[in-house]
Amino acid sequence: MATIPLWAQAGFWGFVAGTALLIGAGTGYFIRVSQRLIAAIMAFGSGVLISALSFELMDEAYKTGGFDSTAIGFLGGAIMYTAANWLLEEKGAKHRKRSGGQQPSEEQNSGSGMAIAIGALLDGIPESIVIGLSMLKGGVVSFVAVVAIFLSNIPEGLSSAAGMKKAGRTVGYIFGVWGGIAVASGVASLLGYTVFSGFSPDVVAAITAVAAGAILAMLVDTMIPEAFEVTHTFAGLITVAGFLAAFSLSKIGG
């Protein structure tokens, strides 16, 4: 039996994690899910990602390249994400992960549909690159990273698709966006492995930290506000539960 090339494995696992966006989008579009449940799932997913970026990304980046590469990459990732997100907000993508009536329709804000699609892609790419980077060490994907990103992608797709539907987006637009991002996730993971496989440990550490910084900035800007707006007092507790679930998984997997 022929061995599957590592670059193909990286692309496959990135796509697998990305398909969770489609699962979430399908649930949000076809099933009436309460705002409170969506917010709770968003809080749980936020906790999962915070745990993953802490132990699967920042800790590994520090071990690989030391503090300087990790710190520079972490701040750089947050700055780059914040700048890109600010530009997209100006075009109407500010509430792209909100499940209520906050997302503008195309009639209300011309061009917001494209901005929302680009914003969703911006949110997903750093996570996917991480999967490919995880294979640079030993040629084996980080199971914890794949599971954590998969679990966090479900509420992202669910909440955003519910909001897109309320804003009057067509079913073709909604599933075109999330299907495209699922494919892009696979490509980003593949590139994360192939592009950086020949780079020094310092560069790999910095890129890993860039992804971590971008993910954390994304959580605070997009997912956590949705979670807190509805769950309020319980948002922290649910986020902690998500963190603990991913933390436990990392220890079992380790």
PDB file of C-alpha atoms in Angstrom:
ATOM      1  CA  MET A   1       0.000   0.000   0.000  1.00  0.00           C
ATOM      2  CA  ALA A   2       1.485   3.342  -1.064  1.00  0.00           C
ATOM      3  CA  THR A   3       2.298   5.805   1.688  1.00  0.00           C
ATOM      4  CA  ILE A   4       0.310   9.034   1.530  1.00  0.00           C
ATOM      5  CA  PRO A   5       2.678  12.028   1.128  1.00  0.00           C
ATOM      6  CA  LEU A   6       2.916  14.240   4.187  1.00  0.00           C
ATOM      7  CA  TRP A   7       1.804  17.325   2.245  1.00  0.00           C
ATOM      8  CA  ALA A   8      -1.371  15.474   1.239  1.00  0.00           C
ATOM      9  CA  GLN A   9      -1.966  14.434   4.844  1.00  0.00           C
ATOM     10  CA  ALA A  10      -1.589  18.048   5.946  1.00  0.00           C
ATOM     11  CA  GLY A  11      -4.145  19.174   3.372  1.00  0.00           C
ATOM     12  CA  PHE A  12      -6.518  16.393   4.357  1.00  0.00           C
ATOM     13  CA  TRP A  13      -6.484  17.224   8.072  1.00  0.00           C
ATOM     14  CA  GLY A  14      -6.921  20.922   7.365  1.00  0.00           C
ATOM     15  CA  PHE A  15      -9.950  20.122   5.225  1.00  0.00           C
ATOM     16  CA  VAL A  16     -11.361  17.815   7.922  1.00  0.00           C
ATOM     17  CA  ALA A  17     -11.168  20.630  10.483  1.00  0.00           C
ATOM     18  CA  GLY A  18     -12.707  23.003   7.932  1.00  0.00           C
ATOM     19  CA  THR A  19     -15.695  20.758   7.283  1.00  0.00           C
ATOM     20  CA  ALA A  20     -16.867  21.553  10.811  1.00  0.00           C
ATOM     21  CA  LEU A  21     -17.736  25.018   9.464  1.00  0.00           C
ATOM     22  CA  LEU A  22     -20.123  23.392   6.987  1.00  0.00           C
ATOM     23  CA  ILE A  23     -21.630  21.223   9.727  1.00  0.00           C
ATOM     24  CA  GLY A  24     -22.195  24.299  11.865  1.00  0.00           C
ATOM     25  CA  ALA A  25     -23.541  26.313   8.940  1.00  0.00           C
ATOM     26  CA  GLY A  26     -25.984  23.556   8.024  1.00  0.00           C
ATOM     27  CA  THR A  27     -27.210  23.379  11.602  1.00  0.00           C
ATOM     28  CA  GLY A  28     -27.571  27.146  11.862  1.00  0.00           C
ATOM     29  CA  TYR A  29     -29.416  27.433   8.540  1.00  0.00           C
ATOM     30  CA  PHE A  30     -31.791  24.463   8.612  1.00  0.00           C
ATOM     31  CA  ILE A  31     -32.442  24.045  12.338  1.00  0.00           C
ATOM     32  CA  ARG A  32     -33.878  26.728  14.575  1.00  0.00           C
ATOM     33  CA  VAL A  33     -31.328  26.987  17.362  1.00  0.00           C
ATOM     34  CA  SER A  34     -31.971  29.340  20.274  1.00  0.00           C
ATOM     35  CA  GLN A  35     -29.772  32.396  20.703  1.00  0.00           C
ATOM     36  CA  ARG A  36     -28.809  31.215  24.183  1.00  0.00           C
ATOM     37  CA  LEU A  37     -27.621  27.822  22.946  1.00  0.00           C
ATOM     38  CA  ILE A  38     -25.642  29.395  20.091  1.00  0.00           C
ATOM     39  CA  ALA A  39     -23.973  31.782  22.542  1.00  0.00           C
ATOM     40  CA  ALA A  40     -23.163  28.928  24.917  1.00  0.00           C
ATOM     41  CA  ILE A  41     -21.576  26.930  22.106  1.00  0.00           C
ATOM     42  CA  MET A  42     -19.579  29.996  21.098  1.00  0.00           C
ATOM     43  CA  ALA A  43     -18.310  30.377  24.670  1.00  0.00           C
ATOM     44  CA  PHE A  44     -17.329  26.702  24.798  1.00  0.00           C
ATOM     45  CA  GLY A  45     -15.552  26.972  21.441  1.00  0.00           C
ATOM     46  CA  SER A  46     -13.686  30.061  22.652  1.00  0.00           C
ATOM     47  CA  GLY A  47     -12.405  28.136  25.656  1.00  0.00           C
ATOM     48  CA  VAL A  48     -11.288  25.284  23.415  1.00  0.00           C
ATOM     49  CA  LEU A  49      -9.307  27.634  21.174  1.00  0.00           C
ATOM     50  CA  ILE A  50      -7.738  29.516  24.100  1.00  0.00           C
ATOM     51  CA  SER A  51      -6.482  26.211  25.483  1.00  0.00           C
ATOM     52  CA  ALA A  52      -5.196  25.092  22.080  1.00  0.00           C
ATOM     53  CA  LEU A  53      -3.315  28.325  21.393  1.00  0.00           C
ATOM     54  CA  SER A  54      -1.822  28.248  24.891  1.00  0.00           C
ATOM     55  CA  PHE A  55      -0.519  24.684  24.950  1.00  0.00           C
ATOM     56  CA  GLU A  56      -0.403  23.550  21.329  1.00  0.00           C
ATOM     57  CA  LEU A  57       0.886  26.812  19.856  1.00  0.00           C
ATOM     58  CA  MET A  58       2.555  29.196  22.300  1.00  0.00           C
ATOM     59  CA  ASP A  59       4.184  26.512  24.415  1.00  0.00           C
ATOM     60  CA  GLU A  60       5.485  24.675  21.333  1.00  0.00           C
ATOM     61  CA  ALA A  61       6.675  27.936  19.751  1.00  0.00           C
ATOM     62  CA  TYR A  62       8.604  28.794  22.907  1.00  0.00           C
ATOM     63  CA  LYS A  63      10.224  25.355  23.019  1.00  0.00           C
ATOM     64  CA  THR A  64      11.142  25.600  19.331  1.00  0.00           C
ATOM     65  CA  GLY A  65      12.433  29.153  18.967  1.00  0.00           C
ATOM     66  CA  GLY A  66      12.646  30.740  22.396  1.00  0.00           C
ATOM     67  CA  PHE A  67      10.994  33.815  23.839  1.00  0.00           C
ATOM     68  CA  ASP A  68      12.058  36.436  21.306  1.00  0.00           C
ATOM     69  CA  SER A  69      10.684  34.675  18.207  1.00  0.00           C
ATOM     70  CA  THR A  70       7.532  33.694  20.073  1.00  0.00           C
ATOM     71  CA  ALA A  71       6.828  37.154  21.482  1.00  0.00           C
ATOM     72  CA  ILE A  72       7.482  38.961  18.198  1.00  0.00           C
ATOM     73  CA  GLY A  73       5.314  36.515  16.259  1.00  0.00           C
ATOM     74  CA  PHE A  74       2.503  36.617  18.827  1.00  0.00           C
ATOM     75  CA  LEU A  75       2.250  40.406  18.842  1.00  0.00           C
ATOM     76  CA  GLY A  76       2.738  40.547  15.076  1.00  0.00           C
ATOM     77  CA  GLY A  77      -0.121  38.109  14.481  1.00  0.00           C
ATOM     78  CA  ALA A  78      -2.458  40.130  16.682  1.00  0.00           C
ATOM     79  CA  ILE A  79      -1.475  43.384  14.971  1.00  0.00           C
ATOM     80  CA  MET A  80      -1.929  41.965  11.463  1.00  0.00           C
ATOM     81  CA  TYR A  81      -5.304  40.430  12.305  1.00  0.00           C
ATOM     82  CA  THR A  82      -6.524  43.606  14.018  1.00  0.00           C
ATOM     83  CA  ALA A  83      -5.519  45.786  11.067  1.00  0.00           C
ATOM     84  CA  ALA A  84      -7.182  43.494   8.521  1.00  0.00           C
ATOM     85  CA  ASN A  85     -10.269  43.131  10.709  1.00  0.00           C
ATOM     86  CA  TRP A  86     -10.566  46.912  11.085  1.00  0.00           C
ATOM     87  CA  LEU A  87     -10.550  47.349   7.318  1.00  0.00           C
ATOM     88  CA  LEU A  88     -13.209  44.658   6.908  1.00  0.00           C
ATOM     89  CA  GLU A  89     -15.379  46.207   9.619  1.00  0.00           C
ATOM     90  CA  GLU A  90     -15.427  49.409   7.588  1.00  0.00           C
ATOM     91  CA  LYS A  91     -16.862  47.370   4.685  1.00  0.00           C
ATOM     92  CA  GLY A  92     -19.648  45.804   6.750  1.00  0.00           C
ATOM     93  CA  ALA A  93     -18.100  42.614   8.169  1.00  0.00           C
ATOM     94  CA  LYS A  94     -18.061  43.667  11.823  1.00  0.00           C
ATOM     95  CA  HIS A  95     -20.810  41.269  12.903  1.00  0.00           C
ATOM     96  CA  ARG A  96     -19.934  38.313  10.661  1.00  0.00           C
ATOM     97  CA  LYS A  97     -20.077  35.831  13.545  1.00  0.00           C
ATOM     98  CA  ARG A  98     -23.204  37.218  15.161  1.00  0.00           C
ATOM     99  CA  SER A  99     -26.319  35.051  15.032  1.00  0.00           C
ATOM    100  CA  GLY A 100     -28.838  37.797  15.726  1.00  0.00           C
ATOM    101  CA  GLY A 101     -29.935  40.567  13.415  1.00  0.00           C
ATOM    102  CA  GLN A 102     -26.666  42.515  13.555  1.00  0.00           C
ATOM    103  CA  GLN A 103     -25.330  41.472  10.134  1.00  0.00           C
ATOM    104  CA  PRO A 104     -26.234  43.994   7.419  1.00  0.00           C
ATOM    105  CA  SER A 105     -27.931  42.889   4.221  1.00  0.00           C
ATOM    106  CA  GLU A 106     -26.463  43.759   0.828  1.00  0.00           C
ATOM    107  CA  GLU A 107     -29.174  46.411   0.446  1.00  0.00           C
ATOM    108  CA  GLN A 108     -28.216  48.015   3.759  1.00  0.00           C
ATOM    109  CA  ASN A 109     -24.481  47.952   3.058  1.00  0.00           C
ATOM    110  CA  SER A 110     -23.375  47.310  -0.500  1.00  0.00           C
ATOM    111  CA  GLY A 111     -20.316  45.080  -0.581  1.00  0.00           C
ATOM    112  CA  SER A 112     -20.858  43.718   2.927  1.00  0.00           C
ATOM    113  CA  GLY A 113     -21.432  40.210   1.556  1.00  0.00           C
ATOM    114  CA  MET A 114     -17.947  40.063   0.064  1.00  0.00           C
ATOM    115  CA  ALA A 115     -16.465  41.629   3.204  1.00  0.00           C
ATOM    116  CA  ILE A 116     -18.153  39.010   5.382  1.00  0.00           C
ATOM    117  CA  ALA A 117     -16.821  36.216   3.166  1.00  0.00           C
ATOM    118  CA  ILE A 118     -13.278  37.617   3.286  1.00  0.00           C
ATOM    119  CA  GLY A 119     -13.591  38.135   7.034  1.00  0.00           C
ATOM    120  CA  ALA A 120     -14.645  34.523   7.560  1.00  0.00           C
ATOM    121  CA  LEU A 121     -11.635  33.432   5.516  1.00  0.00           C
ATOM    122  CA  LEU A 122      -9.385  35.702   7.597  1.00  0.00           C
ATOM    123  CA  ASP A 123     -10.685  34.050  10.762  1.00  0.00           C
ATOM    124  CA  GLY A 124     -10.084  30.505   9.529  1.00  0.00           C
ATOM    125  CA  ILE A 125      -6.678  30.658   7.827  1.00  0.00           C
ATOM    126  CA  PRO A 126      -4.448  30.999  10.942  1.00  0.00           C
ATOM    127  CA  GLU A 127      -6.084  27.947  12.534  1.00  0.00           C
ATOM    128  CA  SER A 128      -5.546  25.872   9.412  1.00  0.00           C
ATOM    129  CA  ILE A 129      -1.903  26.829   9.012  1.00  0.00           C
ATOM    130  CA  VAL A 130      -1.348  25.561  12.540  1.00  0.00           C
ATOM    131  CA  ILE A 131      -2.376  22.041  11.509  1.00  0.00           C
ATOM    132  CA  GLY A 132       0.256  21.958   8.777  1.00  0.00           C
ATOM    133  CA  LEU A 133       2.902  23.414  11.087  1.00  0.00           C
ATOM    134  CA  SER A 134       2.182  20.717  13.657  1.00  0.00           C
ATOM    135  CA  MET A 135       3.390  18.093  11.165  1.00  0.00           C
ATOM    136  CA  LEU A 136       6.855  19.642  10.867  1.00  0.00           C
ATOM    137  CA  LYS A 137       7.808  17.947  14.107  1.00  0.00           C
ATOM    138  CA  GLY A 138       7.985  14.216  13.386  1.00  0.00           C
ATOM    139  CA  GLY A 139       5.677  14.198  10.364  1.00  0.00           C
ATOM    140  CA  VAL A 140       2.600  13.434  12.486  1.00  0.00           C
ATOM    141  CA  VAL A 141      -0.345  15.774  12.776  1.00  0.00           C
ATOM    142  CA  SER A 142      -1.315  17.140  16.186  1.00  0.00           C
ATOM    143  CA  PHE A 143      -4.545  15.282  16.925  1.00  0.00           C
ATOM    144  CA  VAL A 144      -5.324  17.742  19.707  1.00  0.00           C
ATOM    145  CA  ALA A 145      -4.981  20.720  17.339  1.00  0.00           C
ATOM    146  CA  VAL A 146      -7.268  19.112  14.740  1.00  0.00           C
ATOM    147  CA  VAL A 147      -9.937  18.237  17.318  1.00  0.00           C
ATOM    148  CA  ALA A 148      -9.736  21.633  19.025  1.00  0.00           C
ATOM    149  CA  ILE A 149     -10.059  23.528  15.741  1.00  0.00           C
ATOM    150  CA  PHE A 150     -12.847  21.196  14.565  1.00  0.00           C
ATOM    151  CA  LEU A 151     -14.814  21.763  17.791  1.00  0.00           C
ATOM    152  CA  SER A 152     -14.352  25.535  17.646  1.00  0.00           C
ATOM    153  CA  ASN A 153     -15.313  25.714  13.961  1.00  0.00           C
ATOM    154  CA  ILE A 154     -18.782  24.274  14.573  1.00  0.00           C
ATOM    155  CA  PRO A 155     -20.060  27.239  16.628  1.00  0.00           C
ATOM    156  CA  GLU A 156     -18.331  29.677  14.234  1.00  0.00           C
ATOM    157  CA  GLY A 157     -20.234  28.277  11.259  1.00  0.00           C
ATOM    158  CA  LEU A 158     -23.456  27.876  13.228  1.00  0.00           C
ATOM    159  CA  SER A 159     -23.607  31.416  14.579  1.00  0.00           C
ATOM    160  CA  SER A 160     -22.475  33.128  11.393  1.00  0.00           C
ATOM    161  CA  ALA A 161     -24.819  31.140   9.123  1.00  0.00           C
ATOM    162  CA  ALA A 162     -27.781  31.911  11.384  1.00  0.00           C
ATOM    163  CA  GLY A 163     -26.892  35.597  11.177  1.00  0.00           C
ATOM    164  CA  MET A 164     -26.426  35.448   7.397  1.00  0.00           C
ATOM    165  CA  LYS A 165     -29.860  33.874   6.998  1.00  0.00           C
ATOM    166  CA  LYS A 166     -31.483  36.633   9.063  1.00  0.00           C
ATOM    167  CA  ALA A 167     -29.667  39.217   6.930  1.00  0.00           C
ATOM    168  CA  GLY A 168     -31.296  37.728   3.829  1.00  0.00           C
ATOM    169  CA  ARG A 169     -28.247  35.985   2.345  1.00  0.00           C
ATOM    170  CA  THR A 170     -29.100  33.208  -0.106  1.00  0.00           C
ATOM    171  CA  VAL A 171     -28.448  29.549   0.658  1.00  0.00           C
ATOM    172  CA  GLY A 172     -25.996  29.486  -2.253  1.00  0.00           C
ATOM    173  CA  TYR A 173     -24.033  32.368  -0.781  1.00  0.00           C
ATOM    174  CA  ILE A 174     -23.957  30.895   2.731  1.00  0.00           C
ATOM    175  CA  PHE A 175     -22.810  27.409   1.770  1.00  0.00           C
ATOM    176  CA  GLY A 176     -20.588  28.764  -0.980  1.00  0.00           C
ATOM    177  CA  VAL A 177     -18.732  30.811   1.629  1.00  0.00           C
ATOM    178  CA  TRP A 178     -18.312  27.989   4.126  1.00  0.00           C
ATOM    179  CA  GLY A 179     -17.608  25.344   1.494  1.00  0.00           C
ATOM    180  CA  GLY A 180     -14.947  27.592  -0.009  1.00  0.00           C
ATOM    181  CA  ILE A 181     -13.396  28.196   3.393  1.00  0.00           C
ATOM    182  CA  ALA A 182     -13.357  24.438   4.121  1.00  0.00           C
ATOM    183  CA  VAL A 183     -11.357  23.930   0.922  1.00  0.00           C
ATOM    184  CA  ALA A 184      -9.148  26.928   1.726  1.00  0.00           C
ATOM    185  CA  SER A 185      -8.504  25.409   5.158  1.00  0.00           C
ATOM    186  CA  GLY A 186      -7.081  22.325   3.510  1.00  0.00           C
ATOM    187  CA  VAL A 187      -4.911  24.425   1.209  1.00  0.00           C
ATOM    188  CA  ALA A 188      -3.689  26.602   4.103  1.00  0.00           C
ATOM    189  CA  SER A 189      -2.757  23.523   6.119  1.00  0.00           C
ATOM    190  CA  LEU A 190      -0.930  22.065   3.119  1.00  0.00           C
ATOM    191  CA  LEU A 191       0.985  25.330   2.668  1.00  0.00           C
ATOM    192  CA  GLY A 192       1.732  25.484   6.380  1.00  0.00           C
ATOM    193  CA  TYR A 193       3.588  22.212   6.011  1.00  0.00           C
ATOM    194  CA  THR A 194       5.224  22.613   2.600  1.00  0.00           C
ATOM    195  CA  VAL A 195       6.225  26.293   2.714  1.00  0.00           C
ATOM    196  CA  PHE A 196       7.797  26.226   6.176  1.00  0.00           C
ATOM    197  CA  SER A 197       9.319  22.736   6.153  1.00  0.00           C
ATOM    198  CA  GLY A 198      12.726  24.096   5.145  1.00  0.00           C
ATOM    199  CA  PHE A 199      12.813  27.082   7.488  1.00  0.00           C
ATOM    200  CA  SER A 200      14.794  27.441  10.705  1.00  0.00           C
ATOM    201  CA  PRO A 201      13.244  26.665  14.114  1.00  0.00           C
ATOM    202  CA  ASP A 202      13.133  30.398  14.902  1.00  0.00           C
ATOM    203  CA  VAL A 203      11.032  31.118  11.816  1.00  0.00           C
ATOM    204  CA  VAL A 204       8.706  28.174  12.478  1.00  0.00           C
ATOM    205  CA  ALA A 205       8.290  29.337  16.078  1.00  0.00           C
ATOM    206  CA  ALA A 206       7.503  32.880  14.952  1.00  0.00           C
ATOM    207  CA  ILE A 207       4.917  31.727  12.383  1.00  0.00           C
ATOM    208  CA  THR A 208       3.289  29.454  14.970  1.00  0.00           C
ATOM    209  CA  ALA A 209       3.086  32.393  17.376  1.00  0.00           C
ATOM    210  CA  VAL A 210       1.695  34.636  14.602  1.00  0.00           C
ATOM    211  CA  ALA A 211      -1.169  32.167  14.201  1.00  0.00           C
ATOM    212  CA  ALA A 212      -1.707  32.107  17.979  1.00  0.00           C
ATOM    213  CA  GLY A 213      -1.818  35.905  18.174  1.00  0.00           C
ATOM    214  CA  ALA A 214      -4.254  36.139  15.284  1.00  0.00           C
ATOM    215  CA  ILE A 215      -6.522  33.478  16.814  1.00  0.00           C
ATOM    216  CA  LEU A 216      -6.608  35.184  20.210  1.00  0.00           C
ATOM    217  CA  ALA A 217      -7.374  38.567  18.625  1.00  0.00           C
ATOM    218  CA  MET A 218     -10.134  36.923  16.570  1.00  0.00           C
ATOM    219  CA  LEU A 219     -11.677  35.367  19.688  1.00  0.00           C
ATOM    220  CA  VAL A 220     -11.858  38.660  21.551  1.00  0.00           C
ATOM    221  CA  ASP A 221     -13.116  40.609  18.539  1.00  0.00           C
ATOM    222  CA  THR A 222     -15.715  38.188  17.174  1.00  0.00           C
ATOM    223  CA  MET A 223     -16.580  35.069  19.192  1.00  0.00           C
ATOM    224  CA  ILE A 224     -16.506  36.213  22.810  1.00  0.00           C
ATOM    225  CA  PRO A 225     -18.807  39.241  22.251  1.00  0.00           C
ATOM    226  CA  GLU A 226     -21.455  36.925  20.759  1.00  0.00           C
ATOM    227  CA  ALA A 227     -21.073  34.543  23.692  1.00  0.00           C
ATOM    228  CA  PHE A 228     -21.285  37.225  26.381  1.00  0.00           C
ATOM    229  CA  GLU A 229     -24.163  39.193  24.872  1.00  0.00           C
ATOM    230  CA  VAL A 230     -26.646  36.399  25.526  1.00  0.00           C
ATOM    231  CA  THR A 231     -25.172  34.150  28.238  1.00  0.00           C
ATOM    232  CA  HIS A 232     -23.804  37.029  30.376  1.00  0.00           C
ATOM    233  CA  THR A 233     -22.908  35.587  33.793  1.00  0.00           C
ATOM    234  CA  PHE A 234     -22.498  32.059  32.479  1.00  0.00           C
ATOM    235  CA  ALA A 235     -20.155  32.966  29.589  1.00  0.00           C
ATOM    236  CA  GLY A 236     -17.047  32.685  31.780  1.00  0.00           C
ATOM    237  CA  LEU A 237     -18.047  29.338  33.253  1.00  0.00           C
ATOM    238  CA  ILE A 238     -18.824  27.816  29.850  1.00  0.00           C
ATOM    239  CA  THR A 239     -15.552  29.152  28.423  1.00  0.00           C
ATOM    240  CA  VAL A 240     -13.668  27.548  31.313  1.00  0.00           C
ATOM    241  CA  ALA A 241     -15.424  24.243  30.571  1.00  0.00           C
ATOM    242  CA  GLY A 242     -14.254  24.456  26.938  1.00  0.00           C
ATOM    243  CA  PHE A 243     -10.715  25.254  28.052  1.00  0.00           C
ATOM    244  CA  LEU A 244     -10.696  22.301  30.456  1.00  0.00           C
ATOM    245  CA  ALA A 245     -12.017  19.935  27.775  1.00  0.00           C
ATOM    246  CA  ALA A 246      -9.230  20.882  25.347  1.00  0.00           C
ATOM    247  CA  PHE A 247      -6.618  20.893  28.122  1.00  0.00           C
ATOM    248  CA  SER A 248      -7.652  17.383  29.159  1.00  0.00           C
ATOM    249  CA  LEU A 249      -7.476  16.261  25.549  1.00  0.00           C
ATOM    250  CA  SER A 250      -3.953  17.652  25.208  1.00  0.00           C
ATOM    251  CA  LYS A 251      -2.786  15.750  28.281  1.00  0.00           C
ATOM    252  CA  ILE A 252      -4.432  12.521  27.167  1.00  0.00           C
ATOM    253  CA  GLY A 253      -3.015  12.984  23.673  1.00  0.00           C
ATOM    254  CA  GLY A 254       0.417  13.804  25.077  1.00  0.00           C
TER     255      GLY A 254
END
